[in-house]
PDB file of C-alpha atoms in Angstrom:
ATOM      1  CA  UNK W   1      -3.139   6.331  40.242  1.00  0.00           C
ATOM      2  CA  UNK W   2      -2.643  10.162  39.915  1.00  0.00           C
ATOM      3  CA  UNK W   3      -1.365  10.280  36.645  1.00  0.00           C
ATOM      4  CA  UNK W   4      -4.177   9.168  34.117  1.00  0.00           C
ATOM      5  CA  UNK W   5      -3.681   8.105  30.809  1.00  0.00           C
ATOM      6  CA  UNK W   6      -5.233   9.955  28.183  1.00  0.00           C
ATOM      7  CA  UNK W   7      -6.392   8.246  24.625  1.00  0.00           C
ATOM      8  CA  UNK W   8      -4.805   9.213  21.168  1.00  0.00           C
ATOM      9  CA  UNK W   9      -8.168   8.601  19.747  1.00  0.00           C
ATOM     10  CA  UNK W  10     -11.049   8.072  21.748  1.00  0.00           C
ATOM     11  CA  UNK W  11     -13.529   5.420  21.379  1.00  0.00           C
ATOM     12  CA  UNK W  12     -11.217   2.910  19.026  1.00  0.00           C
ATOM     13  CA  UNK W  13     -10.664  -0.406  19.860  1.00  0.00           C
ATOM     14  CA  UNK W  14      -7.404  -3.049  18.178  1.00  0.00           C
ATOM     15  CA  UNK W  15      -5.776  -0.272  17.601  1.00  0.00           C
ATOM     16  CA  UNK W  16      -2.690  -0.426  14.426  1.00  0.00           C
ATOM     17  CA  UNK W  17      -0.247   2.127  13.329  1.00  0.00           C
ATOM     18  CA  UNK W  18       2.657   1.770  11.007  1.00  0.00           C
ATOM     19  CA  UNK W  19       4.954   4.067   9.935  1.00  0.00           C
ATOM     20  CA  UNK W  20       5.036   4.253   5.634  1.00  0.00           C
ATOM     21  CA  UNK W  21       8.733   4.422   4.124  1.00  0.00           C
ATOM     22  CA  UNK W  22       7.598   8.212   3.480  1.00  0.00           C
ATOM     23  CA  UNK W  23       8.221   8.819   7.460  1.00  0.00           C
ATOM     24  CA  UNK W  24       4.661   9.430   8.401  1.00  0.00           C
ATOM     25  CA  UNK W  25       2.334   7.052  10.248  1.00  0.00           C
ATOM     26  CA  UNK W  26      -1.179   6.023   9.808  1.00  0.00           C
ATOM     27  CA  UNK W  27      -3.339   4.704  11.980  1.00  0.00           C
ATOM     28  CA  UNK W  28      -6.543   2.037  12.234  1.00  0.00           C
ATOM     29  CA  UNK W  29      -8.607   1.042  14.260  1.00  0.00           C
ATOM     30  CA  UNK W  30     -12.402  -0.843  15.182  1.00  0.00           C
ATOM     31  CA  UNK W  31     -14.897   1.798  15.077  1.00  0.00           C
ATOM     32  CA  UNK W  32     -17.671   2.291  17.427  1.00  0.00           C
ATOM     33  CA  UNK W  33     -20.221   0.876  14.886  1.00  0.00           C
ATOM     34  CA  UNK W  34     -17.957  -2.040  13.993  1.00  0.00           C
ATOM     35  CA  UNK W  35     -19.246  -0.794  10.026  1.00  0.00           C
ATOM     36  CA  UNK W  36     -16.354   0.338   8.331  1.00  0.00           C
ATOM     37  CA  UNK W  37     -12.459   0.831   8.107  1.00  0.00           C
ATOM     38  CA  UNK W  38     -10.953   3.929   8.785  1.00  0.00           C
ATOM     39  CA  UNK W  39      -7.912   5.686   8.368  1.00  0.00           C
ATOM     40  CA  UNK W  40      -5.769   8.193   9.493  1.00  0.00           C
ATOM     41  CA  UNK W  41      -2.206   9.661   8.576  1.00  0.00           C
ATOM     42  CA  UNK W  42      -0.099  12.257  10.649  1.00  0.00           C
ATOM     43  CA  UNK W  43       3.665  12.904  10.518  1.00  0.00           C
ATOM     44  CA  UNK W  44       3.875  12.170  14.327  1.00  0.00           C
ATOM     45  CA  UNK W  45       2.002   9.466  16.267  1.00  0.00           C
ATOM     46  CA  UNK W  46       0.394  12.487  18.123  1.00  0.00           C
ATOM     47  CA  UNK W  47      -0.903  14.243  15.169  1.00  0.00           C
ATOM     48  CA  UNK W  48      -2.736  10.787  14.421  1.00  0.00           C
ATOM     49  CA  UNK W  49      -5.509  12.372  17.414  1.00  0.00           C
ATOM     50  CA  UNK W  50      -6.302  15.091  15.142  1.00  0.00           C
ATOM     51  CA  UNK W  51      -6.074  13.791  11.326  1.00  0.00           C
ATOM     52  CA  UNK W  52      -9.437  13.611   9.317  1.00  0.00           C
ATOM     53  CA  UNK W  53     -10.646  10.028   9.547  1.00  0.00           C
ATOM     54  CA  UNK W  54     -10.290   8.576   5.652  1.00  0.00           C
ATOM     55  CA  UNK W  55     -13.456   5.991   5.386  1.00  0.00           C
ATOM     56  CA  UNK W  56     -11.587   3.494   3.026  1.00  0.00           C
ATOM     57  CA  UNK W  57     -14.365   1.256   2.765  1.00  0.00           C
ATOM     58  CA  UNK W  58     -17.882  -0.212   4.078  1.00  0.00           C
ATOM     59  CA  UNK W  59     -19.114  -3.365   5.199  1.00  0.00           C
ATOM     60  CA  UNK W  60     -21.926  -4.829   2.661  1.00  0.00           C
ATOM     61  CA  UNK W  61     -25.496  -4.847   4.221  1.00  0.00           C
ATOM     62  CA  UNK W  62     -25.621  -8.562   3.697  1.00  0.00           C
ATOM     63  CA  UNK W  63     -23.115 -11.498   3.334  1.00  0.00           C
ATOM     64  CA  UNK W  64     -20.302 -13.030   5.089  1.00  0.00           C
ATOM     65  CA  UNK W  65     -18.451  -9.592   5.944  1.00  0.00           C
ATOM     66  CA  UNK W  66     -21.395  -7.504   6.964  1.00  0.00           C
ATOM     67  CA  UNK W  67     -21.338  -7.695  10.372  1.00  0.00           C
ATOM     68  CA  UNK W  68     -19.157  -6.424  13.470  1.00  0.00           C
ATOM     69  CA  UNK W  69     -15.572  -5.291  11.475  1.00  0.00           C
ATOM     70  CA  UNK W  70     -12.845  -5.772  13.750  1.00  0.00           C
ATOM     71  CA  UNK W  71      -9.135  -5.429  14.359  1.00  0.00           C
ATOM     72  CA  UNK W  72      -8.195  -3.876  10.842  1.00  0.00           C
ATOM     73  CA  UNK W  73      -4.474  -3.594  10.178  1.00  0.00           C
ATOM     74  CA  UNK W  74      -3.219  -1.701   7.157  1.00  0.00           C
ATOM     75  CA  UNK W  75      -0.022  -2.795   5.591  1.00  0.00           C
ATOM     76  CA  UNK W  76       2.279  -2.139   2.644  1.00  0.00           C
ATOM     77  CA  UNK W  77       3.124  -5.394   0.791  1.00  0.00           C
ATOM     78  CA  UNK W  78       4.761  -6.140  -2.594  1.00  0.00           C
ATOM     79  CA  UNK W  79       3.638  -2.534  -3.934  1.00  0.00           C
ATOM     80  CA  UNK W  80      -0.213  -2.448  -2.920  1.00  0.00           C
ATOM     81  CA  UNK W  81      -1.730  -1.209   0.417  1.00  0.00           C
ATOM     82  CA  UNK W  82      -3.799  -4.466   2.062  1.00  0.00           C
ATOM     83  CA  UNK W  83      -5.649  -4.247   5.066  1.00  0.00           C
ATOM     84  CA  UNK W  84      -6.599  -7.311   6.651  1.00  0.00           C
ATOM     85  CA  UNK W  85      -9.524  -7.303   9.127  1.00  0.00           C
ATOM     86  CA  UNK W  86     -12.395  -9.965  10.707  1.00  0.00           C
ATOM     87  CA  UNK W  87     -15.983  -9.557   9.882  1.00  0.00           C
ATOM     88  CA  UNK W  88     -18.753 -11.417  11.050  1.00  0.00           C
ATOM     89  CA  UNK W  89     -22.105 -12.574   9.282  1.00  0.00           C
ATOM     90  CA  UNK W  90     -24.342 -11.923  11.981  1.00  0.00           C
ATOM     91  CA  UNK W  91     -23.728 -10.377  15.566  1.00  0.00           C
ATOM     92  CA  UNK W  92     -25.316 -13.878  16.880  1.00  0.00           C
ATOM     93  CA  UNK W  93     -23.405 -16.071  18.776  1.00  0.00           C
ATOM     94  CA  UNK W  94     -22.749 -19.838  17.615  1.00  0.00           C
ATOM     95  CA  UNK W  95     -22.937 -23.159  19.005  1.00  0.00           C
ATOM     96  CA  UNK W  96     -19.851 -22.434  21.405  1.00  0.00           C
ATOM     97  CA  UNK W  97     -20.575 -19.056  22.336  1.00  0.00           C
ATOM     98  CA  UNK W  98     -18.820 -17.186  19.951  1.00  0.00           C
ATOM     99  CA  UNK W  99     -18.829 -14.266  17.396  1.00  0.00           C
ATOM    100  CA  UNK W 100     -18.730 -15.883  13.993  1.00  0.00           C
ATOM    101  CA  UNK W 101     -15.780 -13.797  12.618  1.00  0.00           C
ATOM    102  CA  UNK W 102     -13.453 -15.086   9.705  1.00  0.00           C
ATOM    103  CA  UNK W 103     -10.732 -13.349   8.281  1.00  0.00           C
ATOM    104  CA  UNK W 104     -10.771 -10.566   4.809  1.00  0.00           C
ATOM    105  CA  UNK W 105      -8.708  -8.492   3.180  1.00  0.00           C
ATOM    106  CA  UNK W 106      -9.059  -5.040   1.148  1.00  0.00           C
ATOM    107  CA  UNK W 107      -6.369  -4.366  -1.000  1.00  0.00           C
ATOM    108  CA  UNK W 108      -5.496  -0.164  -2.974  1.00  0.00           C
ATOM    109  CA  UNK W 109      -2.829  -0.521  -6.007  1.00  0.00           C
ATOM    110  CA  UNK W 110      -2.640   3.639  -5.509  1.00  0.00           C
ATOM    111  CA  UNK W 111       0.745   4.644  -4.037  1.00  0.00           C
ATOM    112  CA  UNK W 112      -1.456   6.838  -2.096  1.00  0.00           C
ATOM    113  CA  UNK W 113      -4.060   4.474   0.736  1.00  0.00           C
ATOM    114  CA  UNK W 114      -6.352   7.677   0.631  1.00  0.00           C
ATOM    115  CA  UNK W 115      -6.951   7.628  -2.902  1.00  0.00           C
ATOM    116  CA  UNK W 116      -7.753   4.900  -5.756  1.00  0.00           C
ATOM    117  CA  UNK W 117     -10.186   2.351  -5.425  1.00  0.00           C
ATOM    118  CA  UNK W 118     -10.203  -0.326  -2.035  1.00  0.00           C
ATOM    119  CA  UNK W 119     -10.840  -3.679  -3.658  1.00  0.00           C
ATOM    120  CA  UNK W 120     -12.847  -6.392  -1.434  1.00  0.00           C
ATOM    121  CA  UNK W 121     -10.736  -9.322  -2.124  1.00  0.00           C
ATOM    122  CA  UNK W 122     -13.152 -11.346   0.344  1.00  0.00           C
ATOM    123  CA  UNK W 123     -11.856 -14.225   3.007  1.00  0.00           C
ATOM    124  CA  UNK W 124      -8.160 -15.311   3.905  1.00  0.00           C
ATOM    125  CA  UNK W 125      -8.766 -19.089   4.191  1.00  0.00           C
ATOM    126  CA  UNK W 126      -6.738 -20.394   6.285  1.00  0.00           C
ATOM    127  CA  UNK W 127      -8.066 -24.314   5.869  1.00  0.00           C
ATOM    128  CA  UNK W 128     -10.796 -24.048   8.993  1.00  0.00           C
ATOM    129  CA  UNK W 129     -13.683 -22.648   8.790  1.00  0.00           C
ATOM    130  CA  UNK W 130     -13.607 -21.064  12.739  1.00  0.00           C
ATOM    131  CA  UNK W 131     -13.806 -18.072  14.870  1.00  0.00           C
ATOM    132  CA  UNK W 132     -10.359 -15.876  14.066  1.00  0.00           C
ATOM    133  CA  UNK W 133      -9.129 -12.219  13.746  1.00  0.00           C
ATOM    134  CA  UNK W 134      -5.964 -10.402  14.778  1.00  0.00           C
ATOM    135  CA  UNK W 135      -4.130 -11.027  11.703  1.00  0.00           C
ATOM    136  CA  UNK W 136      -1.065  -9.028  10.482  1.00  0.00           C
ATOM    137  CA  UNK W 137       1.577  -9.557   8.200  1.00  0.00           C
ATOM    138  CA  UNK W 138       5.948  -9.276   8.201  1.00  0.00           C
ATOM    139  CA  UNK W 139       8.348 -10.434   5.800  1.00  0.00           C
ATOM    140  CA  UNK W 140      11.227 -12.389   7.229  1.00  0.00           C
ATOM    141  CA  UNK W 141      14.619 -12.958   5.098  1.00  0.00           C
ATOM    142  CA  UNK W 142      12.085 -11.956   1.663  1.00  0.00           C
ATOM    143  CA  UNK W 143       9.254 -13.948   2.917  1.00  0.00           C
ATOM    144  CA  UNK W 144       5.868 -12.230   3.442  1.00  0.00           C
ATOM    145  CA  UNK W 145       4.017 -14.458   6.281  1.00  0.00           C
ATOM    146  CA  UNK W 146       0.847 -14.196   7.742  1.00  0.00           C
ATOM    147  CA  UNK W 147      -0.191 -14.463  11.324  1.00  0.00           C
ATOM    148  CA  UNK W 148      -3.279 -14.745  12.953  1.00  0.00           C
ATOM    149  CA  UNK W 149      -5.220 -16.042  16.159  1.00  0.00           C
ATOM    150  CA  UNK W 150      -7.611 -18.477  15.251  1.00  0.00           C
ATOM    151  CA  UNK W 151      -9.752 -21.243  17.598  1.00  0.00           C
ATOM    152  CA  UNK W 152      -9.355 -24.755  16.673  1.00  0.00           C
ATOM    153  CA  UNK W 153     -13.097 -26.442  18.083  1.00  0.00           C
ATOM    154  CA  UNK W 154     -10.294 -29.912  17.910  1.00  0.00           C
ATOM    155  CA  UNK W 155      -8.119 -27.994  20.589  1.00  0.00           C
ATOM    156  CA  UNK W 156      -9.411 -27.660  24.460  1.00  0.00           C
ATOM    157  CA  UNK W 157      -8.731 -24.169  25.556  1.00  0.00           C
ATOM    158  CA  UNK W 158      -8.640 -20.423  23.383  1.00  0.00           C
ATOM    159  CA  UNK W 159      -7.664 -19.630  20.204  1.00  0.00           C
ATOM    160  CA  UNK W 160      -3.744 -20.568  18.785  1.00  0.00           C
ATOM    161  CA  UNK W 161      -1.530 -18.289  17.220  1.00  0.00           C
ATOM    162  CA  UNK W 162      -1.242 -19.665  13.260  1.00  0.00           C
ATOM    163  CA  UNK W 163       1.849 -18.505  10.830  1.00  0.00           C
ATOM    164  CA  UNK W 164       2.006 -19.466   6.631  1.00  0.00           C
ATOM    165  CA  UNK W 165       3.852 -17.986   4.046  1.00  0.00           C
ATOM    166  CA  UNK W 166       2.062 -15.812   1.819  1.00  0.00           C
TER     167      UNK W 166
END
């Protein structure tokens, strides 16, 4: 391949970026450290690469969510800013050879993400208790819904894709 592909922001993994109803986009993404949420805002995806990272909050040093922060997504619903990530209790693996993640959410009443106060609202349960993460959020004809991959140990095979109304 001659042409190679160069990264908007190094070293971030599940990436997410949404554009606000102001016109200008903001950006998450796993850190490094899997430790905290960050976030960015630019008015142009490329900008994003330069913005100051905004640490909107930090995982606890003990408890359910304290451990390995993954896959954050930040979204505007119903007049508050949520973000909705997975969070482990321990980097050990369990019984089946998996990460122990489960599903939170953080939720800002500000009209501005980068300033008020990020509220831990704590897990998304989704009625089993198993490894998940990737969720995000849409509202469909005034519905918000939720979506999310999560592993069913009842179901042979990888994780399903799960909707619900919110």
């Amino acid at each position: 391949m001659s042409d190679l592909i160069t990264p908007l922001i190094p070293q971030r993994a599940d990436p997410h970026i949404t554009r606000h109803t102001d016109g200008r986009y903001l950006f998450t993404a796993s850190v490094p450290e899997y430790d905290r949420i960050e976030l960015r805002r630019a008015d142009s995806v490329a900008g994003l690469a330069t913005a100051p990272a905004f640490v909107a909050w930090r995982k606890p040093d003990t408890g359910p969510a304290c451990e390995l922060i993954w896959a954050p997504e930040l979204h505007f619903n119903q007049g508050a800013w949520y973000v909705y990530f997975a969070a482990a209790p321990t980097r050990a693996l369990d019984g089946l050879g998996m990460f122990q993640h489960r599903m939170y959410a953080l939720r800002n009443t500000a009209a501005d993400p980068f300033t008020g106060t990020w509220e831990f609202l704590g897990a998304v349960d989704t009625g089993l208790d198993s490894f998940c993460l990737d969720a995000t959020t849409f509202t469909h004809q005034g519905q918000l819904y939720y979506l999310w991959a999560q592993k069913d140990p009842a179901i042979a095979g990888n994780s399903n894709l799960y909707i619900a109304p919110l």
